[in-house]
Coordinates of C-alpha atoms in Angstrom, one line a residue:
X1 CA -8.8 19.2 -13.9
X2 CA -11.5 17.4 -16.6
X3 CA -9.0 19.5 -19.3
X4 CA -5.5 18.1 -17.9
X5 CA -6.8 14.5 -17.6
X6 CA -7.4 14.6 -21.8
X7 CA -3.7 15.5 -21.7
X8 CA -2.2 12.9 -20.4
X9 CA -0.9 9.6 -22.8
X10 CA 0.0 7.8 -19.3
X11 CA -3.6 7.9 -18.3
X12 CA -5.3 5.8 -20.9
X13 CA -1.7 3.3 -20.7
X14 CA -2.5 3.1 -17.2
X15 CA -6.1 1.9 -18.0
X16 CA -5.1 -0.3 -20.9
X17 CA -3.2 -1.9 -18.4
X18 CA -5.8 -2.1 -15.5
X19 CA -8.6 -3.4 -18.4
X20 CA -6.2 -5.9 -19.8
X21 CA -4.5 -6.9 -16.3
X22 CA -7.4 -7.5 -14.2
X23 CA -9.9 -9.5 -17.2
X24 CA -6.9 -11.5 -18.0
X25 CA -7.8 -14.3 -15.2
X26 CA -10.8 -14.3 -17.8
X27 CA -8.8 -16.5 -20.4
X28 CA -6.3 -17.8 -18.7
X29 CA -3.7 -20.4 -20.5
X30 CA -5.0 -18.7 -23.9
X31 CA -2.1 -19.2 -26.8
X32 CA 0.4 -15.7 -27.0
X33 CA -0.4 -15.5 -30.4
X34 CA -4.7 -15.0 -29.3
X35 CA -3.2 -12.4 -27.0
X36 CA -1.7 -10.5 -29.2
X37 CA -4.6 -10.6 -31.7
X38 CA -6.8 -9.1 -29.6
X39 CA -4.4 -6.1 -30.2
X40 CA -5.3 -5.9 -33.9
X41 CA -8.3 -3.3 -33.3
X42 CA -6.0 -0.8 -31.5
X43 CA -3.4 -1.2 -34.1
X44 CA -5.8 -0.9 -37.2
X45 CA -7.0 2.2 -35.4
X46 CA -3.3 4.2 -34.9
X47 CA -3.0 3.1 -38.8
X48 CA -6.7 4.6 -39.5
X49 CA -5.8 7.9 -37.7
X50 CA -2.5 8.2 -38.6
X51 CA -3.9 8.4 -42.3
X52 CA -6.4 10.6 -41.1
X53 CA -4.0 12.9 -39.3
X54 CA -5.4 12.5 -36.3
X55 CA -2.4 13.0 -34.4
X56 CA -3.8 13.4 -31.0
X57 CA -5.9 10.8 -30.9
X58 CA -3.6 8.4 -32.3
X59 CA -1.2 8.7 -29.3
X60 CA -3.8 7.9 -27.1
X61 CA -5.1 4.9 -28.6
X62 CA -1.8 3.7 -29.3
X63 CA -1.0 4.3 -25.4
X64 CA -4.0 2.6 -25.2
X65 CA -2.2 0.0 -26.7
X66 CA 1.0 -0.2 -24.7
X67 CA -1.0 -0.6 -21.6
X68 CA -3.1 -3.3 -22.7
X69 CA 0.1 -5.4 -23.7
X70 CA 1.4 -4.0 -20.7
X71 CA -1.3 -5.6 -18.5
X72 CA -1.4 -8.9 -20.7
X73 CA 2.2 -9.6 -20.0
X74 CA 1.7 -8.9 -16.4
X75 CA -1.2 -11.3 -16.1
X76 CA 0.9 -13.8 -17.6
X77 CA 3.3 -13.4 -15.3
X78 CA 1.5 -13.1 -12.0
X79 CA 1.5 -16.0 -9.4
X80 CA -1.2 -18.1 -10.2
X81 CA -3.3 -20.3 -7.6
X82 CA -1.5 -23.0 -5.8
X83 CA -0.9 -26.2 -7.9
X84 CA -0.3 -29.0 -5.3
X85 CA 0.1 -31.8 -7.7
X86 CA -1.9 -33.9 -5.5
X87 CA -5.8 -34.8 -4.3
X88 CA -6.0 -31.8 -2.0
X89 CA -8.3 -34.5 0.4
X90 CA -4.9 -37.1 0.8
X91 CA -2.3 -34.4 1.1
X92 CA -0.8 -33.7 4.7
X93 CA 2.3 -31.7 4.3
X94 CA 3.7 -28.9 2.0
X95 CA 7.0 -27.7 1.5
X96 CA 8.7 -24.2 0.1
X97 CA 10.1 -21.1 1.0
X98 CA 8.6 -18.0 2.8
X99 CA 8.2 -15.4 0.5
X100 CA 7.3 -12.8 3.7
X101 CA 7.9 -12.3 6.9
X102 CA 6.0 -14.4 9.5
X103 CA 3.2 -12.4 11.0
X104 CA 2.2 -13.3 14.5
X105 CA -1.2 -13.0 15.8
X106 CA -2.1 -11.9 19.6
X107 CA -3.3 -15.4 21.1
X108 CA 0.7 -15.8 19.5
X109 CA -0.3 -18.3 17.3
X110 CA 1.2 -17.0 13.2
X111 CA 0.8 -16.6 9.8
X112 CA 3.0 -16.6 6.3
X113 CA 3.2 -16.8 2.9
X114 CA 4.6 -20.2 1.3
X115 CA 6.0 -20.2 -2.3
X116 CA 5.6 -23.8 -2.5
X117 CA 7.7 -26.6 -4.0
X118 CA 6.1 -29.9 -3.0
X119 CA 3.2 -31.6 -1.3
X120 CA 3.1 -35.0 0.0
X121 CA 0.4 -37.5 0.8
X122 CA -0.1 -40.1 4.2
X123 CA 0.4 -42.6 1.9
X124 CA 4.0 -41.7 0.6
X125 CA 3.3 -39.8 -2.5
X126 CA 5.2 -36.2 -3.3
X127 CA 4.8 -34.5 -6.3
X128 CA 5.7 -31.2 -7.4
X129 CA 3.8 -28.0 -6.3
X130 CA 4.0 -24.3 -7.6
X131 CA 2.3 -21.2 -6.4
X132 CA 2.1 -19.9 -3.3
X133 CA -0.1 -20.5 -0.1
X134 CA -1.0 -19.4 3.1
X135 CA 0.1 -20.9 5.9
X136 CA -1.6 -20.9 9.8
X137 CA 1.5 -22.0 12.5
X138 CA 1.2 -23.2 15.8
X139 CA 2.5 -21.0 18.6
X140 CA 6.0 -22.4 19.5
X141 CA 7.1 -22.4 15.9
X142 CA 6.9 -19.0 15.3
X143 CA 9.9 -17.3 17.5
X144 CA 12.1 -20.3 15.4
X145 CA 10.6 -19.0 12.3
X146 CA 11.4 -15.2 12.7
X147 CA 15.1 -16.0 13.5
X148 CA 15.4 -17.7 10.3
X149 CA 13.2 -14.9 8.3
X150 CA 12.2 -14.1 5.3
X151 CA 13.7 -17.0 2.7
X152 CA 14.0 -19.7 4.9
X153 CA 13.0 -23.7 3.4
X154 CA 10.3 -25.0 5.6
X155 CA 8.7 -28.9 5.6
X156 CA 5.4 -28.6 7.2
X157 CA 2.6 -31.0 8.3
X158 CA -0.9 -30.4 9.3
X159 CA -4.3 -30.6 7.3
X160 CA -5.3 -29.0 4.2
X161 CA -8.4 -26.1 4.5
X162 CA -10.7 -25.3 1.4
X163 CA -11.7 -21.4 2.3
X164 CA -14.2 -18.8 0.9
X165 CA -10.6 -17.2 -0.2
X166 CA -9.2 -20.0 -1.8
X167 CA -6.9 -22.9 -0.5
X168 CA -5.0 -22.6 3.5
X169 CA -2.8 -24.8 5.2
X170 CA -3.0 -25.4 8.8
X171 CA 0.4 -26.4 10.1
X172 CA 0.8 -28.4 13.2
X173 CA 4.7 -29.0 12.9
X174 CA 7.2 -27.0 11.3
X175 CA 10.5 -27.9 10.3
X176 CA 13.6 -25.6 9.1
X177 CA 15.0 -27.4 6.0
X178 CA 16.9 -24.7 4.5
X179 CA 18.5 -21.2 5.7
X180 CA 17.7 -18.4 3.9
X181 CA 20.0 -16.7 2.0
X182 CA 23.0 -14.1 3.6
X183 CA 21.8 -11.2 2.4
X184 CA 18.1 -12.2 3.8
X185 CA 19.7 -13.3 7.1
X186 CA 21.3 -9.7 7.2
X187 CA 17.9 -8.4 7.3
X188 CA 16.2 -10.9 9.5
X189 CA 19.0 -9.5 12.4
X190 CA 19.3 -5.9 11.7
X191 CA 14.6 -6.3 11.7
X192 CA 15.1 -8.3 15.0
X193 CA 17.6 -5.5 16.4
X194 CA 15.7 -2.9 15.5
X195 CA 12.6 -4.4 17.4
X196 CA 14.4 -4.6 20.7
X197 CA 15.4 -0.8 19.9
X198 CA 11.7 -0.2 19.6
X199 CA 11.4 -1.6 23.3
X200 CA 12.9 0.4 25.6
X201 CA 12.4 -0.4 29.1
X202 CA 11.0 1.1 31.7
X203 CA 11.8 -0.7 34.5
X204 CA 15.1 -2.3 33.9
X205 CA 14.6 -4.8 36.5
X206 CA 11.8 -6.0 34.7
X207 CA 12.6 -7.4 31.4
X208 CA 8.5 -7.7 30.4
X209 CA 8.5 -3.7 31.1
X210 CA 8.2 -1.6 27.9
X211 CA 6.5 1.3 27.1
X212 CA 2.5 1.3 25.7
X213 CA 3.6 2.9 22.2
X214 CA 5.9 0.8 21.1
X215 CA 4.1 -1.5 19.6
X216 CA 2.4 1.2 17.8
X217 CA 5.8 2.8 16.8
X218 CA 6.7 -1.3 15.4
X219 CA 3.4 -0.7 13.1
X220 CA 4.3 2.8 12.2
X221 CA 7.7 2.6 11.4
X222 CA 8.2 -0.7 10.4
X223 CA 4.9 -2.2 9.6
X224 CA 5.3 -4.7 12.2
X225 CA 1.8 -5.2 13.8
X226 CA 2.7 -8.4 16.2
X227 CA 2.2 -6.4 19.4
X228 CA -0.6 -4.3 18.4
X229 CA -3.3 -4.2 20.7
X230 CA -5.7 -6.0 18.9
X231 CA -8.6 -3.5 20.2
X232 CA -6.6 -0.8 18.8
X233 CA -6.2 -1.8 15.6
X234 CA -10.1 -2.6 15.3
X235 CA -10.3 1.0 16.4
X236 CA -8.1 2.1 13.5
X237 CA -10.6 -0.3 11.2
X238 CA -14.0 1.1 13.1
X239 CA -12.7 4.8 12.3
X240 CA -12.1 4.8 9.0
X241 CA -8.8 5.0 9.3
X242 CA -6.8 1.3 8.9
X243 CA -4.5 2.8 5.6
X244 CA -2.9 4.7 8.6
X245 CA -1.7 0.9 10.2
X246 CA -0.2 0.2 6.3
X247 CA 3.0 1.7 5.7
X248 CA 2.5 3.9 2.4
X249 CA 2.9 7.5 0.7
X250 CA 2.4 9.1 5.1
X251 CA 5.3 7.2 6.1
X252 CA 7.9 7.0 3.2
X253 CA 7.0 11.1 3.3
X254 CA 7.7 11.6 6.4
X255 CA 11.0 9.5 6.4
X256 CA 12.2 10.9 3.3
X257 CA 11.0 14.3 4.5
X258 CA 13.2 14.4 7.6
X259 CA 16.1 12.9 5.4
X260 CA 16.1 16.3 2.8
X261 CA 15.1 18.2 5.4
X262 CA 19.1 17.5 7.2
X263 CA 20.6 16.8 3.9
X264 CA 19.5 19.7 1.3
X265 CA 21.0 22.5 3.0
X266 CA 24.5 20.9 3.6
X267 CA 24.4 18.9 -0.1
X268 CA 21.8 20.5 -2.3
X269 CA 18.9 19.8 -3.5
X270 CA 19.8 17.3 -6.4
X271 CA 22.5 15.4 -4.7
X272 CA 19.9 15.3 -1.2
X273 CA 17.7 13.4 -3.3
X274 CA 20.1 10.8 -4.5
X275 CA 20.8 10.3 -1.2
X276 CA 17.2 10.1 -0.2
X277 CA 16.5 7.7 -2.9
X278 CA 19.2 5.1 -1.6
X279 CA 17.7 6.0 1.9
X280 CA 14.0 4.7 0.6
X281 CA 15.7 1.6 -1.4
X282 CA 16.9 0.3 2.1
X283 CA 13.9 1.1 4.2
X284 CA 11.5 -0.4 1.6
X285 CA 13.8 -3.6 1.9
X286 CA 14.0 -3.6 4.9
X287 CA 10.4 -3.1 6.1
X288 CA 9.4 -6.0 3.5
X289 CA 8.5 -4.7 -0.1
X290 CA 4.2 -3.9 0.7
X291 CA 2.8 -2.9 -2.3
X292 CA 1.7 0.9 -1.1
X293 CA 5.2 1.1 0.1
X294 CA 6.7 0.2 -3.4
X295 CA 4.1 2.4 -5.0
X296 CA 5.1 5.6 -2.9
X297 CA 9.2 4.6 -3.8
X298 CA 8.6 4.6 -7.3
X299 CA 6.8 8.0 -7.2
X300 CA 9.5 9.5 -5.5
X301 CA 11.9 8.1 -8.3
X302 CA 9.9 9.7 -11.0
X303 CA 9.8 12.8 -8.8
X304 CA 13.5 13.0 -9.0
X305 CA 13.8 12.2 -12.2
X306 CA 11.4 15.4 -12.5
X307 CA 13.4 17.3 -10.5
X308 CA 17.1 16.3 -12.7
X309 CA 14.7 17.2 -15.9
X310 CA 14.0 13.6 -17.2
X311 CA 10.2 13.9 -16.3
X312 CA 7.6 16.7 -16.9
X313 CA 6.2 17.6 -13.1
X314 CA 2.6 16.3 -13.1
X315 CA 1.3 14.2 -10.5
X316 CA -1.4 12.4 -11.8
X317 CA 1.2 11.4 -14.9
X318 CA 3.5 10.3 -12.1
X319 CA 0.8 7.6 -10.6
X320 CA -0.1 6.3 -13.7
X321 CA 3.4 5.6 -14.7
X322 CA 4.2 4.0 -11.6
X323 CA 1.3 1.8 -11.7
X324 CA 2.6 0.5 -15.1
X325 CA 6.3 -0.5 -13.6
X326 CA 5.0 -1.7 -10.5
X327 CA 2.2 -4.3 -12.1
X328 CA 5.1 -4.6 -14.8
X329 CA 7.9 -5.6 -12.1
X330 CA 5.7 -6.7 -8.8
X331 CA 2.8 -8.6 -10.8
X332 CA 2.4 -10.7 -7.8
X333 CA 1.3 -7.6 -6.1
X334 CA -1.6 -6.4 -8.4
X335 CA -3.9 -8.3 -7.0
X336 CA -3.7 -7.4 -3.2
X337 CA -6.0 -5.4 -1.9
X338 CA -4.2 -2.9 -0.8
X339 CA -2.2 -2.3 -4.1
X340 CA -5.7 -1.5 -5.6
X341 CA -6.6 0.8 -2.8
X342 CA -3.4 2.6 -2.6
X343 CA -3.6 3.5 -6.2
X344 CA -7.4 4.2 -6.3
X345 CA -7.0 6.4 -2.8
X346 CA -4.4 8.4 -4.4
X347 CA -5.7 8.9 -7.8
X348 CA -9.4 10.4 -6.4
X349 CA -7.0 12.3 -4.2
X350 CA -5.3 14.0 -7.7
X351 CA -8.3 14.2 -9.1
X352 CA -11.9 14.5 -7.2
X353 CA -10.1 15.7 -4.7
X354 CA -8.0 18.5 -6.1
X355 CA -11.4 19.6 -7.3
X356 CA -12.5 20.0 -4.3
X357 CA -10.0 21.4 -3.0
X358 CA -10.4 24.5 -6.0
X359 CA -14.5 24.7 -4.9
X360 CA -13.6 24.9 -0.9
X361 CA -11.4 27.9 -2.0
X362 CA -12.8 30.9 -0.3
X363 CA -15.4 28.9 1.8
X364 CA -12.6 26.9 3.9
X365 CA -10.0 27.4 5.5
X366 CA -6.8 26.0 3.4
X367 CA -5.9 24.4 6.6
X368 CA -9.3 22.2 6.9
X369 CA -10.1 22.3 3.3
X370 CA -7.1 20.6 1.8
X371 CA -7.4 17.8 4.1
X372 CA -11.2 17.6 3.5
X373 CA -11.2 17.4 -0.1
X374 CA -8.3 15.0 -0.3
X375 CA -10.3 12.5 2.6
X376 CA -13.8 13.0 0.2
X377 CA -11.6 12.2 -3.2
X378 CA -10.2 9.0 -1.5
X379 CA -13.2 8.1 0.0
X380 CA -15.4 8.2 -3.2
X381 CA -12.7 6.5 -5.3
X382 CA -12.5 3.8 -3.1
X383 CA -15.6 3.2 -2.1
X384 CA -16.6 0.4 -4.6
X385 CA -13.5 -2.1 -3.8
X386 CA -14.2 -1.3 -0.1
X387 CA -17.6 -2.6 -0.4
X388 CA -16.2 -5.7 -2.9
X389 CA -14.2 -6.6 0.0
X390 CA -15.4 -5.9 3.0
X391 CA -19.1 -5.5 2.4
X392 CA -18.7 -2.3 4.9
X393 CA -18.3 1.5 4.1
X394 CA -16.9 3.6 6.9
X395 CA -17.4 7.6 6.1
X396 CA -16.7 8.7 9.4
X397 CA -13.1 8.2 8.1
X398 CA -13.1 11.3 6.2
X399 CA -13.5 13.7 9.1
X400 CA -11.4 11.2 11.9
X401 CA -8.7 11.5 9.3
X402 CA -8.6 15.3 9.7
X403 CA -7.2 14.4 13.4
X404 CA -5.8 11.2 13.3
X405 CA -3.7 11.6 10.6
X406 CA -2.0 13.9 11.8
X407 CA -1.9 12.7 15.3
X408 CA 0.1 9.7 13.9
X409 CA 2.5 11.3 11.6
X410 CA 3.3 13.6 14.9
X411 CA 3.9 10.2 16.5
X412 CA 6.5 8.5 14.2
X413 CA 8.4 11.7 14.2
X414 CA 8.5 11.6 18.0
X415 CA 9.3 7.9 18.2
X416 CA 11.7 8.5 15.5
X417 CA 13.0 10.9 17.7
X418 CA 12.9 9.7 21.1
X419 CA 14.6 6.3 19.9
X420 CA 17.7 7.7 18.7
X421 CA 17.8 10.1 21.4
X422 CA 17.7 7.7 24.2
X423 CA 20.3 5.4 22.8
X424 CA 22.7 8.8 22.9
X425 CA 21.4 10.3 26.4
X426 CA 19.2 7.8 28.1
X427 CA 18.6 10.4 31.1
X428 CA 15.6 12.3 28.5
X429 CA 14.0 8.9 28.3
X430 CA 11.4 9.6 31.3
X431 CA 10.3 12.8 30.0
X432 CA 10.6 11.6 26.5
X433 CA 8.3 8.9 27.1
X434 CA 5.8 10.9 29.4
X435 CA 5.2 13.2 26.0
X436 CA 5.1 10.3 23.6
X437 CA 2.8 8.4 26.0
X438 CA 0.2 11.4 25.9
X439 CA 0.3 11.5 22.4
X440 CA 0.0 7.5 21.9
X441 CA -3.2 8.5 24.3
X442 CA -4.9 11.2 22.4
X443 CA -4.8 8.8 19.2
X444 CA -6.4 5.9 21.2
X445 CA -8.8 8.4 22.2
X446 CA -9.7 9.9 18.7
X447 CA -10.0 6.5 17.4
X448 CA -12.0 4.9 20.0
X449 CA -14.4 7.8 19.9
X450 CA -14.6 7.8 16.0
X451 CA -15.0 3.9 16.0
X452 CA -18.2 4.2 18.0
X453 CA -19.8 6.0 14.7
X454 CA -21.7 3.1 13.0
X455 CA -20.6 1.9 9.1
X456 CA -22.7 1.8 6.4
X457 CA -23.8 -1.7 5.2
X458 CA -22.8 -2.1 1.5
X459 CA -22.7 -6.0 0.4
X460 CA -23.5 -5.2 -3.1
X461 CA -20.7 -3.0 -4.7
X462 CA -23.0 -1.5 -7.8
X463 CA -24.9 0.3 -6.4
X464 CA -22.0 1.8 -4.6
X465 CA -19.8 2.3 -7.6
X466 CA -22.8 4.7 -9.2
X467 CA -23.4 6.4 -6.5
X468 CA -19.8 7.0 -6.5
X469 CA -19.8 7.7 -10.3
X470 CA -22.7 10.1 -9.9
X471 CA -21.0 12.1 -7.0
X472 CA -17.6 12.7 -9.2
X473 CA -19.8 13.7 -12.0
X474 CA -21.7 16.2 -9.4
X475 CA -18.4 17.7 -8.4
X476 CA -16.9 18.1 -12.1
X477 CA -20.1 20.0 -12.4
X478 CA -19.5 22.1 -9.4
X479 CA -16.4 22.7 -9.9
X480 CA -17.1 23.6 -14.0
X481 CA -19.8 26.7 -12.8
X482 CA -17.7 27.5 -9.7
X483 CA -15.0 28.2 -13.1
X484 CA -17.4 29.9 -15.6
X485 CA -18.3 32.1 -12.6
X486 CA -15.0 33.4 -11.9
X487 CA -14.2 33.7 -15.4
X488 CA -17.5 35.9 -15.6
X489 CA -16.9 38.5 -12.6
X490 CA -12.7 38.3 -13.3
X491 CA -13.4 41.2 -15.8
X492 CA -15.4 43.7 -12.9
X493 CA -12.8 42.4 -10.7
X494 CA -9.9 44.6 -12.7

């Protein structure tokens, strides 16, 4: 694994691009030219090796190179904080567009994301505004606000909030200044059709009746969490498991998966993909762009483009390169936490945890071991921005993924299932629903019982991030004598 890494040009662009992307907040508003004299080094050194022949090591500093311009034009072009144009102390109302859809909380009150264009002042003033904000709504705006959707002009009024994460607005009335546009109206009815599909009730002469998974199937399949039980979703959180609530690599996988799995014998396998591709464009839309969703789409693009030749197969290469388009095309997105995490989980995956995975050889299972080691790589690579941001580590994840992963991938394929079934014979839906019921139930039960394991405090995220650093470095090691042992005994072997 240590041998492949050196091999691949995409790595160190990938980390050009991190460096360069994540300091730039550093020195922001610096002149274009500055920017691209802090360039000079890396190109004096391609120069310097280039003379020297150094062939190798010149197309990894210059990828070096590309990623670090890379990153500083993404960090140009990232949303900044809001500018409100205004003494944030005078100003009482904000207007702009929502950029996602409204989330609703249980106690029904909401949430969204404002790209905004003005603020206003009790005393008459407006001015100008740019960047985005997050806005709080009160209860009986938000059933208005997801029938407009995504795109929608609001003009809202309520108070200003300084926070420990930046600028809020608390709204306390909402008002629907501009539709969204046809194309996002299209979306906001098929999302709002789809919801009542994920419904079904049980009683049909009671409206309110619905089954207990189908909120659960909303968060699953379509990363609508409104519904959830808000004790289950703590329980996700509690087990290590809340990536599972996040739609990602597990459920574009599993949706794709189904799709090749009907298409490829009657199409083949090139034209399946095409089709699967146009397949993940429309459910990415549709679900609402998340940033581990877009990650996982653009890895199954370069994996087709593998597949028709374009690409060398190597999955590693494959995650750095999508890192660079995505922080190149969704900048906005690079600094979410869950973009970071998705790309971090899945990197220690390809890397600590293939490891693993070659030193459990012969010791474990395959079945236990491959989850194992991928769970450990995750959890090590992401244990430093966990502890950044949430000043909690949870490592009873690693072994309550072994179960509840699973559990929940069996669980979209059966909702999946059961709600296109239903719609064709509605007879199976009792027995239907008695099976996905039990497995909704073994899932609260694995997470509830993995939630009572207590976290680990970690408010400082150094000393995490070298413990981290010394485990990888422990299992390189491992791995490197496991290798020279096997290379040692292969001979008395033949």
């Amino acid at each position: 694994m240590v041998t492949r890494i050196y091999h691949l040009p995409a790595l160190y662009a990938a980390l050009g691009a991190a460096v360069a992307f994540y300091s730039y907040p550093f020195f922001p508003g610096l002149p274009g030219w500055l920017l691209l004299l802090l360039l000079l080094p890396f190109i004096i050194a391609i120069c310097l090796f280039r003379v020297l022949s150094l062939n190798k090591l010149s197309v990894f500093v210059s990828a070096a190179a590309l990623g670090v311009s890379i990153g500083l034009a993404a960090g140009a072009m990232a949303p900044r904080a809001a500018s409100l144009g205004l003494p944030s102390e005078s100003i009482n109302a904000v207007s702009g567009m929502l950029i996602e859809d409204p989330r609703q909380f249980n106690d029904d009150r909401g949430m969204g994301i404002l790209a905004l264009e003005a603020s206003s002042a009790g005393d008459g003033l407006r001015a100008s505004a740019s960047g985005s904000i997050t806005v709080f709504f009160p209860a009986d705006v938000i059933p208005r606000l997801k029938e407009f959707g995504r795109g929608c002009g609001i003009y809202t009024e309520g108070k200003l909030i300084q926070s420990d994460r930046g600028l809020l607005f608390r709204a306390s009335a909402v008002h629907i200044v501009k539709p969204a546009s046809r194309l996002e109206q299209f979306r906001t009815g098929l999302r709002t059709g789809l919801l009542t599909k994920f419904s079904p009730k049980i009683d049909s002469e009671n409206p309110a009746s619905a089954p207990v998974w189908s909120s659960l199937a909303m968060a699953l399949l379509l990363g609508v969490r409104d519904n959830l039980d808000s004790s289950l979703s703590k329980g996700f959180a509690y087990a290590g498991c809340s990536h599972v609530l996040s739609l990602s690599g597990m459920h574009l996988a599993l949706l794709s998966g189904l799709v090749a799995f009907f298409l490829r014998r009657i199409l083949g396998l090139k034209p399946a993909m095409i089709v699967g591709a146009v397949f993940i464009l429309f459910y990415v839309w549709l679900a609402g762009g998340q940033a581990s969703l877009v990650r996982s789409a653009i890895m199954y693009f370069l994996g087709a483009a593998c597949v028709w030749g374009f690409l060398k197969r190597d999955a590693l290469n494959l995650l750095c390169l999508a890192f660079i388009i995505q922080l190149l095309f969704q900048s906005g997105a690079g600094s979410s936490v869950s973009f970071i995490l998705s790309y971090l989980s899945l990197a220690g995956i390809l890397t600590l945890g293939e490891t693993l995975h070659e030193c459990f050889k012969g010791s474990i299972p395959e079945i236990i071991g491959a989850g194992l080691s991928a769970s450990i790589g995750a959890f090590i690579a992401t244990s430093a921005v966990v502890s950044l941001f949430f000043g909690e580590l949870r490592p009873v994840g690693i072994i309550a993924g072994l179960i509840i992963v699973p559990l929940s991938s069996l669980f979209m394929i059966m909702a999946l299932g059961i709600l296109i079934i239903v719609n064709i014979i509605p007879l199976l839906f009792s027995p239907l629903n008695a099976v996905l019921t039990l497995v909704y139930r073994l899932i609260e039960y694995a997470v509830a019982y993995a939630g009572k394991v207590p976290g680990l405090a970690a408010p400082n995220p150094w000393p995490v991030l070298a413990l981290s650093i010394i485990m990888a470095g422990l299992i390189y090691f491992v791995q490197y004598k496991a290798s020279a042992y096997r290379s040692a005994i292969a001979p008395f072997k033949n």
